[in-house]
Short mmCIF file of C-alpha atoms and ligand atoms in Angstrom, two decimals:
data_model
loop_
_atom_site.label_atom_id
_atom_site.label_comp_id
_atom_site.label_asym_id
_atom_site.label_seq_id
_atom_site.Cartn_x
_atom_site.Cartn_y
_atom_site.Cartn_z
CA UNK A 1 0.00 0.00 0.00
CA UNK A 2 1.17 3.45 -0.84
CA UNK A 3 0.73 5.91 1.95
CA UNK A 4 0.53 9.65 1.47
CA UNK A 5 2.62 11.74 3.78
CA UNK A 6 3.16 15.45 4.05
CA UNK A 7 6.50 17.03 4.65
CA UNK A 8 7.62 20.61 4.76
CA UNK A 9 10.61 21.55 2.63
CA UNK A 10 12.72 24.67 2.68
CA UNK A 11 12.49 25.92 -0.89
CA UNK A 12 15.93 27.46 -0.60
CA UNK A 13 18.08 24.59 0.57
CA UNK A 14 15.83 21.55 0.57
CA UNK A 15 15.78 21.03 4.37
CA UNK A 16 13.02 18.59 5.26
CA UNK A 17 10.84 18.81 8.35
CA UNK A 18 7.68 17.06 9.51
CA UNK A 19 6.17 20.32 10.72
CA UNK A 20 6.08 23.87 9.42
CA UNK A 21 8.93 26.09 10.57
CA UNK A 22 9.18 29.85 10.36
CA UNK A 23 12.93 29.85 10.01
CA UNK A 24 15.02 27.21 8.33
CA UNK A 25 17.53 25.71 10.78
CA UNK A 26 19.79 24.79 7.84
CA UNK A 27 20.12 28.00 5.82
CA UNK A 28 18.59 30.49 8.27
CA UNK A 29 16.07 31.95 5.79
CA UNK A 30 12.62 32.98 6.99
CA UNK A 31 9.30 31.92 5.51
CA UNK A 32 10.72 29.47 3.01
CA UNK A 33 8.86 26.34 4.12
CA UNK A 34 6.19 24.87 1.88
CA UNK A 35 4.11 21.76 2.30
CA UNK A 36 4.67 18.94 -0.16
CA UNK A 37 2.85 15.64 -0.34
CA UNK A 38 5.19 12.71 -0.61
CA UNK A 39 3.70 9.33 -1.43
CA UNK A 40 6.04 6.53 -0.53
CA UNK A 41 5.75 2.84 -1.19
CA UNK A 42 5.70 1.37 2.29
CA UNK A 43 8.89 -0.44 3.10
CA UNK A 44 10.54 0.69 -0.13
CA UNK A 45 13.46 2.19 1.65
CA UNK A 46 14.18 -0.81 3.83
CA UNK A 47 17.45 -2.51 3.11
CA UNK A 48 16.99 -6.22 2.69
CA UNK A 49 19.26 -8.00 5.11
CA UNK A 50 21.40 -10.88 3.94
CA UNK A 51 21.65 -9.46 0.42
CA UNK A 52 24.90 -7.66 0.77
CA UNK A 53 25.82 -6.00 -2.54
CA UNK A 54 29.54 -5.64 -1.93
CA UNK A 55 31.98 -6.47 0.82
CA UNK A 56 34.68 -4.20 2.13
CA UNK A 57 37.99 -4.79 0.37
CA UNK A 58 41.53 -3.73 1.04
CA UNK A 59 42.21 -0.70 -1.11
CA UNK A 60 45.06 -2.37 -3.00
CA UNK A 61 42.68 -5.16 -4.01
CA UNK A 62 40.20 -2.80 -5.66
CA UNK A 63 40.57 -2.94 -9.42
CA UNK A 64 39.13 -0.70 -12.07
CA UNK A 65 39.55 -0.19 -15.75
CA UNK A 66 39.95 3.32 -17.11
CA UNK A 67 36.50 3.98 -18.53
CA UNK A 68 36.49 5.36 -22.01
CA UNK A 69 34.99 8.81 -22.18
CA UNK A 70 32.58 9.81 -24.88
CA UNK A 71 33.95 12.81 -26.78
CA UNK A 72 31.39 15.54 -27.37
CA UNK A 73 33.13 16.75 -30.56
CA UNK A 74 33.17 20.20 -29.02
CA UNK A 75 36.61 21.18 -27.78
CA UNK A 76 35.41 23.72 -25.23
CA UNK A 77 32.83 21.37 -23.73
CA UNK A 78 35.32 18.49 -23.58
CA UNK A 79 37.85 20.72 -21.90
CA UNK A 80 35.42 21.58 -19.09
CA UNK A 81 34.33 17.97 -18.69
CA UNK A 82 37.93 16.85 -18.46
CA UNK A 83 38.04 15.10 -21.83
CA UNK A 84 34.52 13.94 -22.62
CA UNK A 85 31.47 12.45 -20.94
CA UNK A 86 32.17 9.63 -18.49
CA UNK A 87 29.82 6.65 -19.01
CA UNK A 88 27.34 6.25 -16.17
CA UNK A 89 27.81 9.78 -14.94
CA UNK A 90 25.08 12.23 -14.00
CA UNK A 91 25.72 15.78 -15.09
CA UNK A 92 23.89 18.96 -14.22
CA UNK A 93 24.05 22.02 -16.45
CA UNK A 94 22.80 25.12 -14.65
CA UNK A 95 22.22 28.63 -15.87
CA UNK A 96 19.78 31.49 -16.02
CA UNK A 97 16.76 31.17 -18.30
CA UNK A 98 17.59 32.17 -21.86
CA UNK A 99 21.35 31.90 -21.50
CA UNK A 100 21.59 29.01 -23.97
CA UNK A 101 21.52 25.77 -21.98
CA UNK A 102 19.08 24.03 -24.31
CA UNK A 103 21.05 25.26 -27.30
CA UNK A 104 24.33 23.95 -25.89
CA UNK A 105 23.01 20.49 -25.11
CA UNK A 106 21.00 20.15 -28.30
CA UNK A 107 24.00 21.24 -30.31
CA UNK A 108 26.16 18.73 -28.44
CA UNK A 109 23.52 16.06 -28.99
CA UNK A 110 23.53 16.76 -32.71
CA UNK A 111 27.32 16.77 -32.85
CA UNK A 112 27.72 13.34 -31.22
CA UNK A 113 26.74 11.60 -34.44
CA UNK A 114 28.36 8.26 -33.61
CA UNK A 115 26.06 7.56 -30.63
CA UNK A 116 22.38 7.09 -30.20
CA UNK A 117 20.97 9.95 -28.22
CA UNK A 118 17.63 10.68 -26.59
CA UNK A 119 16.76 14.33 -25.96
CA UNK A 120 13.80 14.64 -23.60
CA UNK A 121 12.28 18.07 -23.27
CA UNK A 122 9.73 19.05 -20.69
CA UNK A 123 9.77 22.63 -21.91
CA UNK A 124 9.48 22.52 -25.67
CA UNK A 125 7.49 20.57 -28.22
CA UNK A 126 9.23 18.33 -30.74
CA UNK A 127 8.51 20.95 -33.44
CA UNK A 128 10.22 23.64 -31.42
CA UNK A 129 13.24 21.42 -30.89
CA UNK A 130 13.34 20.70 -34.62
CA UNK A 131 13.21 24.40 -35.43
CA UNK A 132 16.15 24.98 -33.13
CA UNK A 133 18.03 22.05 -34.63
CA UNK A 134 17.45 23.48 -38.11
CA UNK A 135 18.96 26.78 -37.00
CA UNK A 136 22.01 24.98 -35.70
CA UNK A 137 22.24 22.57 -38.62
CA UNK A 138 22.95 18.86 -38.27
CA UNK A 139 23.81 15.67 -40.08
CA UNK A 140 23.29 13.04 -37.38
CA UNK A 141 20.73 10.28 -37.88
CA UNK A 142 20.80 9.03 -34.30
CA UNK A 143 19.28 11.84 -32.29
CA UNK A 144 15.80 11.07 -30.96
CA UNK A 145 13.63 13.78 -29.42
CA UNK A 146 10.53 13.52 -27.27
CA UNK A 147 8.45 15.96 -25.30
CA UNK A 148 7.67 14.39 -21.93
CA UNK A 149 7.49 15.43 -18.28
CA UNK A 150 6.87 12.28 -16.21
CA UNK A 151 9.87 10.13 -15.31
CA UNK A 152 7.96 6.84 -15.54
CA UNK A 153 7.03 7.71 -19.12
CA UNK A 154 10.58 8.86 -19.87
CA UNK A 155 11.97 5.50 -18.79
CA UNK A 156 9.48 3.76 -21.10
CA UNK A 157 10.87 5.83 -23.99
CA UNK A 158 14.36 5.00 -22.84
CA UNK A 159 13.55 1.28 -22.89
CA UNK A 160 12.23 1.61 -26.43
CA UNK A 161 15.05 3.74 -27.83
CA UNK A 162 17.97 2.30 -25.80
CA UNK A 163 20.07 5.47 -26.09
CA UNK A 164 23.81 5.77 -25.41
CA UNK A 165 23.27 9.20 -23.88
CA UNK A 166 20.18 10.72 -22.27
CA UNK A 167 19.55 14.47 -22.15
CA UNK A 168 16.75 15.86 -19.99
CA UNK A 169 15.83 19.48 -20.57
CA UNK A 170 15.13 21.03 -17.27
CA UNK A 171 14.78 18.94 -14.15
CA UNK A 172 12.35 21.60 -12.88
CA UNK A 173 9.71 20.53 -15.42
CA UNK A 174 10.02 16.79 -14.74
CA UNK A 175 7.96 15.00 -12.12
CA UNK A 176 7.54 11.49 -10.81
CA UNK A 177 4.21 9.80 -10.08
CA UNK A 178 5.53 8.71 -6.67
CA UNK A 179 5.22 12.23 -5.32
CA UNK A 180 2.14 14.43 -5.45
CA UNK A 181 3.74 17.84 -5.17
CA UNK A 182 4.10 19.87 -8.36
CA UNK A 183 7.08 19.69 -10.73
CA UNK A 184 9.88 21.95 -9.62
CA UNK A 185 9.29 21.48 -5.90
CA UNK A 186 12.18 20.32 -3.76
CA UNK A 187 10.85 16.82 -3.15
CA UNK A 188 10.15 16.30 -6.87
CA UNK A 189 13.55 17.52 -7.93
CA UNK A 190 15.28 15.34 -5.37
CA UNK A 191 13.30 12.24 -6.26
CA UNK A 192 13.63 12.68 -10.05
CA UNK A 193 17.35 13.31 -9.79
CA UNK A 194 17.72 10.16 -7.72
CA UNK A 195 15.82 8.18 -10.35
CA UNK A 196 18.07 9.46 -13.12
CA UNK A 197 21.11 8.73 -10.99
CA UNK A 198 19.91 5.18 -10.45
CA UNK A 199 19.37 4.78 -14.18
CA UNK A 200 22.81 6.16 -15.01
CA UNK A 201 24.61 4.02 -12.45
CA UNK A 202 22.84 0.77 -13.30
CA UNK A 203 23.01 1.06 -17.10
CA UNK A 204 26.20 3.05 -17.61
CA UNK A 205 24.30 5.53 -19.80
CA UNK A 206 25.35 9.09 -18.97
CA UNK A 207 22.51 11.48 -18.16
CA UNK A 208 22.78 15.21 -18.79
CA UNK A 209 20.27 17.28 -16.82
CA UNK A 210 19.49 20.94 -17.36
CA UNK A 211 18.58 23.01 -14.30
CA UNK A 212 17.53 26.64 -14.00
CA UNK A 213 19.17 28.90 -11.52
CA UNK A 214 17.42 31.61 -9.56
CA UNK A 215 18.20 35.30 -9.73
CA UNK A 216 20.67 35.12 -6.86
CA UNK A 217 22.68 32.58 -8.80
CA UNK A 218 21.92 29.40 -6.90
CA UNK A 219 20.38 26.38 -8.55
CA UNK A 220 16.67 26.77 -7.91
CA UNK A 221 15.69 24.65 -4.95
CA UNK A 222 18.07 21.84 -5.58
CA UNK A 223 21.05 22.41 -3.37
CA UNK A 224 20.08 18.80 -2.77
CA UNK A 225 20.90 17.95 -6.40
CA UNK A 226 24.46 19.11 -6.16
CA UNK A 227 25.31 16.25 -3.83
CA UNK A 228 23.71 13.63 -6.03
CA UNK A 229 25.19 14.55 -9.40
CA UNK A 230 28.77 13.83 -10.46
CA UNK A 231 29.38 17.19 -12.05
CA UNK A 232 27.77 20.60 -11.88
CA UNK A 233 28.43 22.83 -14.86
CA UNK A 234 27.36 26.41 -14.97
CA UNK A 235 26.62 28.31 -18.14
CA UNK A 236 26.88 32.04 -17.67
CA UNK A 237 27.33 35.32 -19.42
CA UNK A 238 25.63 38.63 -19.93
CA UNK A 239 22.64 38.25 -22.15
CA UNK A 240 23.38 41.59 -23.78
CA UNK A 241 26.69 40.24 -25.04
CA UNK A 242 27.28 37.31 -27.29
CA UNK A 243 29.83 35.33 -25.33
CA UNK A 244 29.06 32.61 -22.80
CA UNK A 245 31.29 30.90 -20.26
CA UNK A 246 30.93 27.28 -19.25
CA UNK A 247 32.40 26.51 -15.85
CA UNK A 248 32.65 23.37 -13.75
CA UNK A 249 31.58 24.08 -10.17
CA UNK A 250 32.00 20.44 -9.24
CA UNK A 251 33.52 17.65 -11.26
CA UNK A 252 34.23 14.19 -9.95
CA UNK A 253 36.09 13.31 -13.15
CA UNK A 254 38.15 16.37 -13.90
CA UNK A 255 39.46 19.72 -12.81
CA UNK A 256 37.18 22.58 -11.89
CA UNK A 257 39.78 25.07 -13.07
CA UNK A 258 38.94 24.74 -16.75
CA UNK A 259 36.44 26.97 -18.48
CA UNK A 260 34.91 26.84 -21.93
CA UNK A 261 34.07 29.94 -23.91
CA UNK A 262 31.38 30.22 -26.54
CA UNK A 263 29.79 32.89 -28.64
CA UNK A 264 26.05 32.84 -29.30
CA UNK A 265 25.38 33.35 -32.99
CA UNK A 266 22.25 33.15 -35.08
CA UNK A 267 23.21 29.58 -35.91
CA UNK A 268 23.92 28.33 -32.41
CA UNK A 269 27.02 28.47 -30.25
CA UNK A 270 30.49 28.92 -31.68
CA UNK A 271 33.57 27.82 -29.77
CA UNK A 272 35.99 30.59 -28.88
CA UNK A 273 39.42 29.05 -28.46
CA UNK A 274 41.14 32.44 -28.16
CA UNK A 275 39.11 34.56 -25.74
CA UNK A 276 41.63 37.38 -25.46
CA UNK A 277 41.59 38.19 -29.14
CA UNK A 278 37.84 38.18 -28.94
CA UNK A 279 37.64 40.47 -25.91
CA UNK A 280 40.25 42.95 -27.04
CA UNK A 281 39.18 43.39 -30.62
CA UNK A 282 37.37 46.71 -30.31
CA UNK A 283 39.89 49.16 -28.95
CA UNK A 284 40.52 52.78 -29.79
CA UNK A 285 44.08 53.91 -29.22
CA UNK A 286 43.34 57.48 -28.20
CA UNK A 287 41.01 57.05 -25.24
CA UNK A 288 42.08 57.63 -21.68
CA UNK A 289 40.75 55.52 -18.84
CA UNK A 290 41.34 52.08 -20.34
CA UNK A 291 43.88 49.47 -19.30
CA UNK A 292 44.32 45.81 -20.18
CA UNK A 293 44.48 43.25 -17.38
CA UNK A 294 46.15 39.88 -17.84
CA UNK A 295 43.81 37.72 -15.79
CA UNK A 296 43.37 34.00 -15.47
CA UNK A 297 39.95 32.44 -15.59
CA UNK A 298 40.46 29.01 -14.17
CA UNK A 299 43.59 27.85 -15.90
CA UNK A 300 43.16 30.04 -18.95
CA UNK A 301 44.73 33.42 -19.55
CA UNK A 302 42.19 36.06 -20.52
CA UNK A 303 43.07 39.59 -21.44
CA UNK A 304 40.37 41.96 -20.41
CA UNK A 305 39.94 45.66 -20.87
CA UNK A 306 39.16 47.69 -17.76
CA UNK A 307 37.46 51.02 -18.44
CA UNK A 308 37.18 53.81 -15.98
CA UNK A 309 35.69 57.27 -15.91
CA UNK A 310 36.66 59.79 -13.28
CA UNK A 311 34.82 63.09 -13.25
CA UNK A 312 34.04 65.85 -10.78
CA UNK A 313 31.09 65.01 -8.60
CA UNK A 314 28.12 67.17 -9.46
CA UNK A 315 26.24 66.35 -6.30
CA UNK A 316 27.52 66.40 -2.75
CA UNK A 317 28.20 62.69 -2.38
CA UNK A 318 30.44 61.31 -5.11
CA UNK A 319 29.18 58.24 -6.92
CA UNK A 320 31.08 54.99 -7.13
CA UNK A 321 29.91 52.42 -9.56
CA UNK A 322 31.45 49.18 -10.76
CA UNK A 323 30.29 46.69 -13.35
CA UNK A 324 31.93 43.29 -13.16
CA UNK A 325 34.19 44.29 -10.27
CA UNK A 326 33.71 44.10 -6.53
CA UNK A 327 32.53 47.46 -5.14
CA UNK A 328 34.35 47.05 -1.84
CA UNK A 329 37.58 46.28 -3.64
CA UNK A 330 37.09 49.41 -5.74
CA UNK A 331 36.64 51.51 -2.59
CA UNK A 332 39.80 50.00 -1.19
CA UNK A 333 41.80 50.73 -4.34
CA UNK A 334 40.50 54.31 -4.38
CA UNK A 335 41.59 54.77 -0.78
CA UNK A 336 45.04 53.41 -1.65
CA UNK A 337 45.35 55.76 -4.63
CA UNK A 338 44.25 58.69 -2.51
CA UNK A 339 46.70 57.96 0.26
CA UNK A 340 49.72 56.72 -1.72
CA UNK A 341 49.52 58.69 -4.95
CA UNK A 342 48.02 61.82 -3.48
CA UNK A 343 45.06 61.97 -5.85
CA UNK A 344 42.04 63.80 -4.55
CA UNK A 345 39.55 61.21 -5.68
CA UNK A 346 37.32 61.88 -2.69
CA UNK A 347 35.45 64.60 -4.57
CA UNK A 348 35.20 62.67 -7.84
CA UNK A 349 32.67 60.31 -9.33
CA UNK A 350 34.35 57.03 -10.28
CA UNK A 351 32.79 54.59 -12.70
CA UNK A 352 34.38 51.28 -13.54
CA UNK A 353 33.45 48.83 -16.21
CA UNK A 354 34.89 45.48 -17.25
CA UNK A 355 34.49 45.34 -21.03
CA UNK A 356 32.33 42.62 -22.45
CA UNK A 357 30.16 42.34 -19.34
CA UNK A 358 32.56 39.90 -17.69
CA UNK A 359 32.83 39.41 -13.95
CA UNK A 360 36.38 39.08 -12.74
CA UNK A 361 37.48 37.74 -9.39
CA UNK A 362 41.18 37.35 -10.15
CA UNK A 363 43.05 39.80 -7.85
CA UNK A 364 45.66 40.25 -10.61
CA UNK A 365 43.28 42.77 -12.19
CA UNK A 366 43.99 45.32 -9.40
CA UNK A 367 46.87 47.09 -11.09
CA UNK A 368 44.93 47.49 -14.34
CA UNK A 369 41.97 48.92 -12.40
CA UNK A 370 44.18 51.39 -10.56
CA UNK A 371 45.96 52.45 -13.76
CA UNK A 372 42.68 52.85 -15.66
CA UNK A 373 41.40 55.14 -12.89
CA UNK A 374 44.63 57.15 -12.86
CA UNK A 375 44.63 57.38 -16.64
CA UNK A 376 41.12 58.79 -16.66
CA UNK A 377 41.95 61.13 -13.80
CA UNK A 378 44.96 62.69 -15.55
CA UNK A 379 43.34 62.22 -18.97
CA UNK A 380 46.36 60.54 -20.51
CA UNK A 381 45.69 57.35 -22.48
CA UNK A 382 47.59 54.13 -21.83
CA UNK A 383 48.77 52.36 -24.96
CA UNK A 384 46.60 49.37 -25.83
CA UNK A 385 49.84 47.40 -26.25
CA UNK A 386 50.50 47.50 -22.49
CA UNK A 387 49.13 44.86 -20.12
CA UNK A 388 49.03 44.65 -16.32
CA UNK A 389 49.21 41.66 -14.00
CA UNK A 390 49.55 42.44 -10.31
CA UNK A 391 47.58 42.73 -7.12
CA UNK A 392 47.67 45.87 -4.98
CA UNK A 393 48.16 45.85 -1.24
CA UNK A 394 46.80 48.33 1.28
CA UNK A 395 50.05 50.24 1.49
CA UNK A 396 50.20 50.62 -2.27
CA UNK A 397 52.66 47.79 -2.78
CA UNK A 398 52.47 45.92 -6.06
CA UNK A 399 52.05 42.30 -5.05
CA UNK A 400 52.99 39.17 -6.97
CA UNK A 401 50.32 37.03 -8.62
CA UNK A 402 49.99 33.33 -9.28
CA UNK A 403 51.23 31.81 -12.54
CA UNK A 404 52.81 34.97 -13.82
CA UNK A 405 54.73 33.05 -16.46
CA UNK A 406 51.56 31.96 -18.16
CA UNK A 407 50.27 35.53 -18.25
CA UNK A 408 53.49 36.94 -19.66
CA UNK A 409 53.74 34.19 -22.26
CA UNK A 410 50.17 34.90 -23.40
CA UNK A 411 50.81 38.66 -23.53
CA UNK A 412 53.86 37.94 -25.63
CA UNK A 413 51.89 35.70 -27.94
CA UNK A 414 49.16 38.32 -28.35
CA UNK A 415 51.76 40.91 -29.39
CA UNK A 416 51.76 43.18 -26.36
CA UNK A 417 54.84 45.40 -26.07
CA UNK A 418 54.98 45.74 -22.29
CA UNK A 419 53.61 44.03 -19.26
CA UNK A 420 53.69 45.47 -15.73
CA UNK A 421 54.24 42.90 -13.01
CA UNK A 422 55.30 42.91 -9.38
CA UNK A 423 59.03 43.09 -8.69
CA UNK A 424 58.59 39.97 -6.58
CA UNK A 425 57.39 38.00 -9.58
CA UNK A 426 60.54 38.74 -11.56
CA UNK A 427 62.64 35.80 -10.45
CA UNK A 428 60.01 33.37 -11.75
CA UNK A 429 60.42 34.84 -15.20
CA UNK A 430 63.05 33.99 -17.73
CA UNK A 431 62.93 37.30 -19.58
CA UNK A 432 65.13 36.08 -22.42
CA UNK A 433 62.35 33.77 -23.57
CA UNK A 434 60.03 36.63 -24.45
CA UNK A 435 60.07 39.56 -26.84
CA UNK A 436 57.79 41.50 -24.56
CA UNK A 437 59.31 44.04 -22.18
CA UNK A 438 58.59 43.07 -18.57
CA UNK A 439 58.32 46.15 -16.34
CA UNK A 440 58.69 45.41 -12.63
CA UNK A 441 57.14 47.66 -9.98
CA UNK A 442 57.21 47.37 -6.23
CA UNK A 443 54.86 50.24 -5.37
CA UNK A 444 52.01 51.84 -7.32
CA UNK A 445 53.89 55.17 -7.67
CA UNK A 446 56.56 53.41 -9.74
CA UNK A 447 54.01 52.10 -12.19
CA UNK A 448 52.38 55.50 -12.30
CA UNK A 449 55.66 57.28 -13.08
CA UNK A 450 56.60 54.74 -15.74
CA UNK A 451 53.26 55.26 -17.44
CA UNK A 452 52.56 58.99 -17.23
CA UNK A 453 55.83 60.76 -16.42
P1 TYD B 501 18.07 28.68 -24.95
O1 TYD B 501 19.01 27.59 -25.29
O2 TYD B 501 16.63 28.45 -25.20
O3 TYD B 501 18.25 29.10 -23.43
P2 TYD B 501 17.91 28.28 -22.11
O4 TYD B 501 17.65 26.86 -22.49
O5 TYD B 501 19.14 28.45 -21.26
O6 TYD B 501 16.73 28.93 -21.49
O7 TYD B 501 18.60 29.94 -25.75
C1 TYD B 501 18.00 31.16 -25.59
C2 TYD B 501 18.50 32.25 -26.48
O8 TYD B 501 19.47 31.91 -27.42
C3 TYD B 501 17.33 32.78 -27.24
O9 TYD B 501 17.06 34.07 -26.75
C4 TYD B 501 17.71 32.81 -28.65
C5 TYD B 501 19.18 32.58 -28.63
N1 TYD B 501 19.64 31.77 -29.77
C6 TYD B 501 20.50 32.31 -30.69
O10 TYD B 501 20.88 33.49 -30.60
N2 TYD B 501 20.95 31.54 -31.72
C7 TYD B 501 20.56 30.25 -31.87
O11 TYD B 501 21.00 29.58 -32.83
C8 TYD B 501 19.67 29.70 -30.92
C9 TYD B 501 19.21 28.28 -31.06
C10 TYD B 501 19.23 30.48 -29.88
MG1 MG B 502 15.80 25.87 -22.36
#
């Protein structure tokens, strides 16, 4: 007999309680509990005794064979996955609505022409999927599509098609008959994910799930999912710009340092193997207030233009505004410039923008930010053939950054003439190997004099 039972779930973190709570003891949010009806087969969860699946072994006795990954035929995607899709793995692709998750997975599905693939969509009809596929263009004859939202029905299709890879478009639209609460609720998401995990682990067929993320950037509801799946990939970017970044937030089979970069075109996503060339293409030599930062995104060098505008404050309180850069860090850098370089920025409006709508967390961008602000303040342009790679300390010292060699080598390759680095990074560099001039600085004043004196 199936018995119906009601539980209360925190819609933020998935915490489960048998009674309603005003405040979630797990994540501390207020008013997030909602009632969900969970129908459970009685005794389903009981472990049958005497039927031990596996016995503990000594670790040296455990054997495994290196499973062969399935290449996606997309270099950027493979790079993030760590060399292809691992058989039997469960993958979650998260991202804001409209960022291109369906496009990425459909395109990948169409590109893997040597495997049989089932693309299940709970969001779009088969005609809509076909229209999208026509935009992208394809030649595969082994991609099956179906519009379906109930897991039991999906597994029937799976039995009929016997795919090598299963793609499910949006876990939030899928529901299981075992649970009465609506699709997208925490209990549904958890249960459906578990079912797909079970399928993946027992058959060895990899399952790729799409999940939406909420405005604050967390995967909607399913913090619970993140523990179940083998890899969490995030697809992000500014919708007003064409490029998209694919990142691994968790990956049991590869590094989380790799990122993949794509550009959204009318005909689907294009791989961008050389992001710096892409980000630096539109640059006017004569403008003040711009500086190029040699940053690393994951393990990849990315050269990004920092733009700044410093002007006299019209109103009493000066405005500070940053796009793609941490506001508190900007305030700190302004205080350092004020104190160490003697600029009266206290009465100025300061606007900062990272070109291309990127968000940068690499501290190596500091020097470029400071120099862009100074350049705008004195209204002297910095040559677009100069790059910066250093962090700034509170006393105005130019601090060393990680993997400086990689940054300098990339700057050299891209044809930059000069790169400013910390003096303390110098000994890691074999300057003879590069054509580029490496300019060391130990305090911000030195960099400032070298640039504007
Ligand atoms: P979509 O993959 O539907 O986003 P998600 O599944 O993450 O919600 O993509 C949405 C946007 O991508 C949509 O606004 C149109 C755009 N797009 C293109 O620019 N070119 C294309 O070839 C395709 C298929 C979509
Ligand atoms: Mg979609």
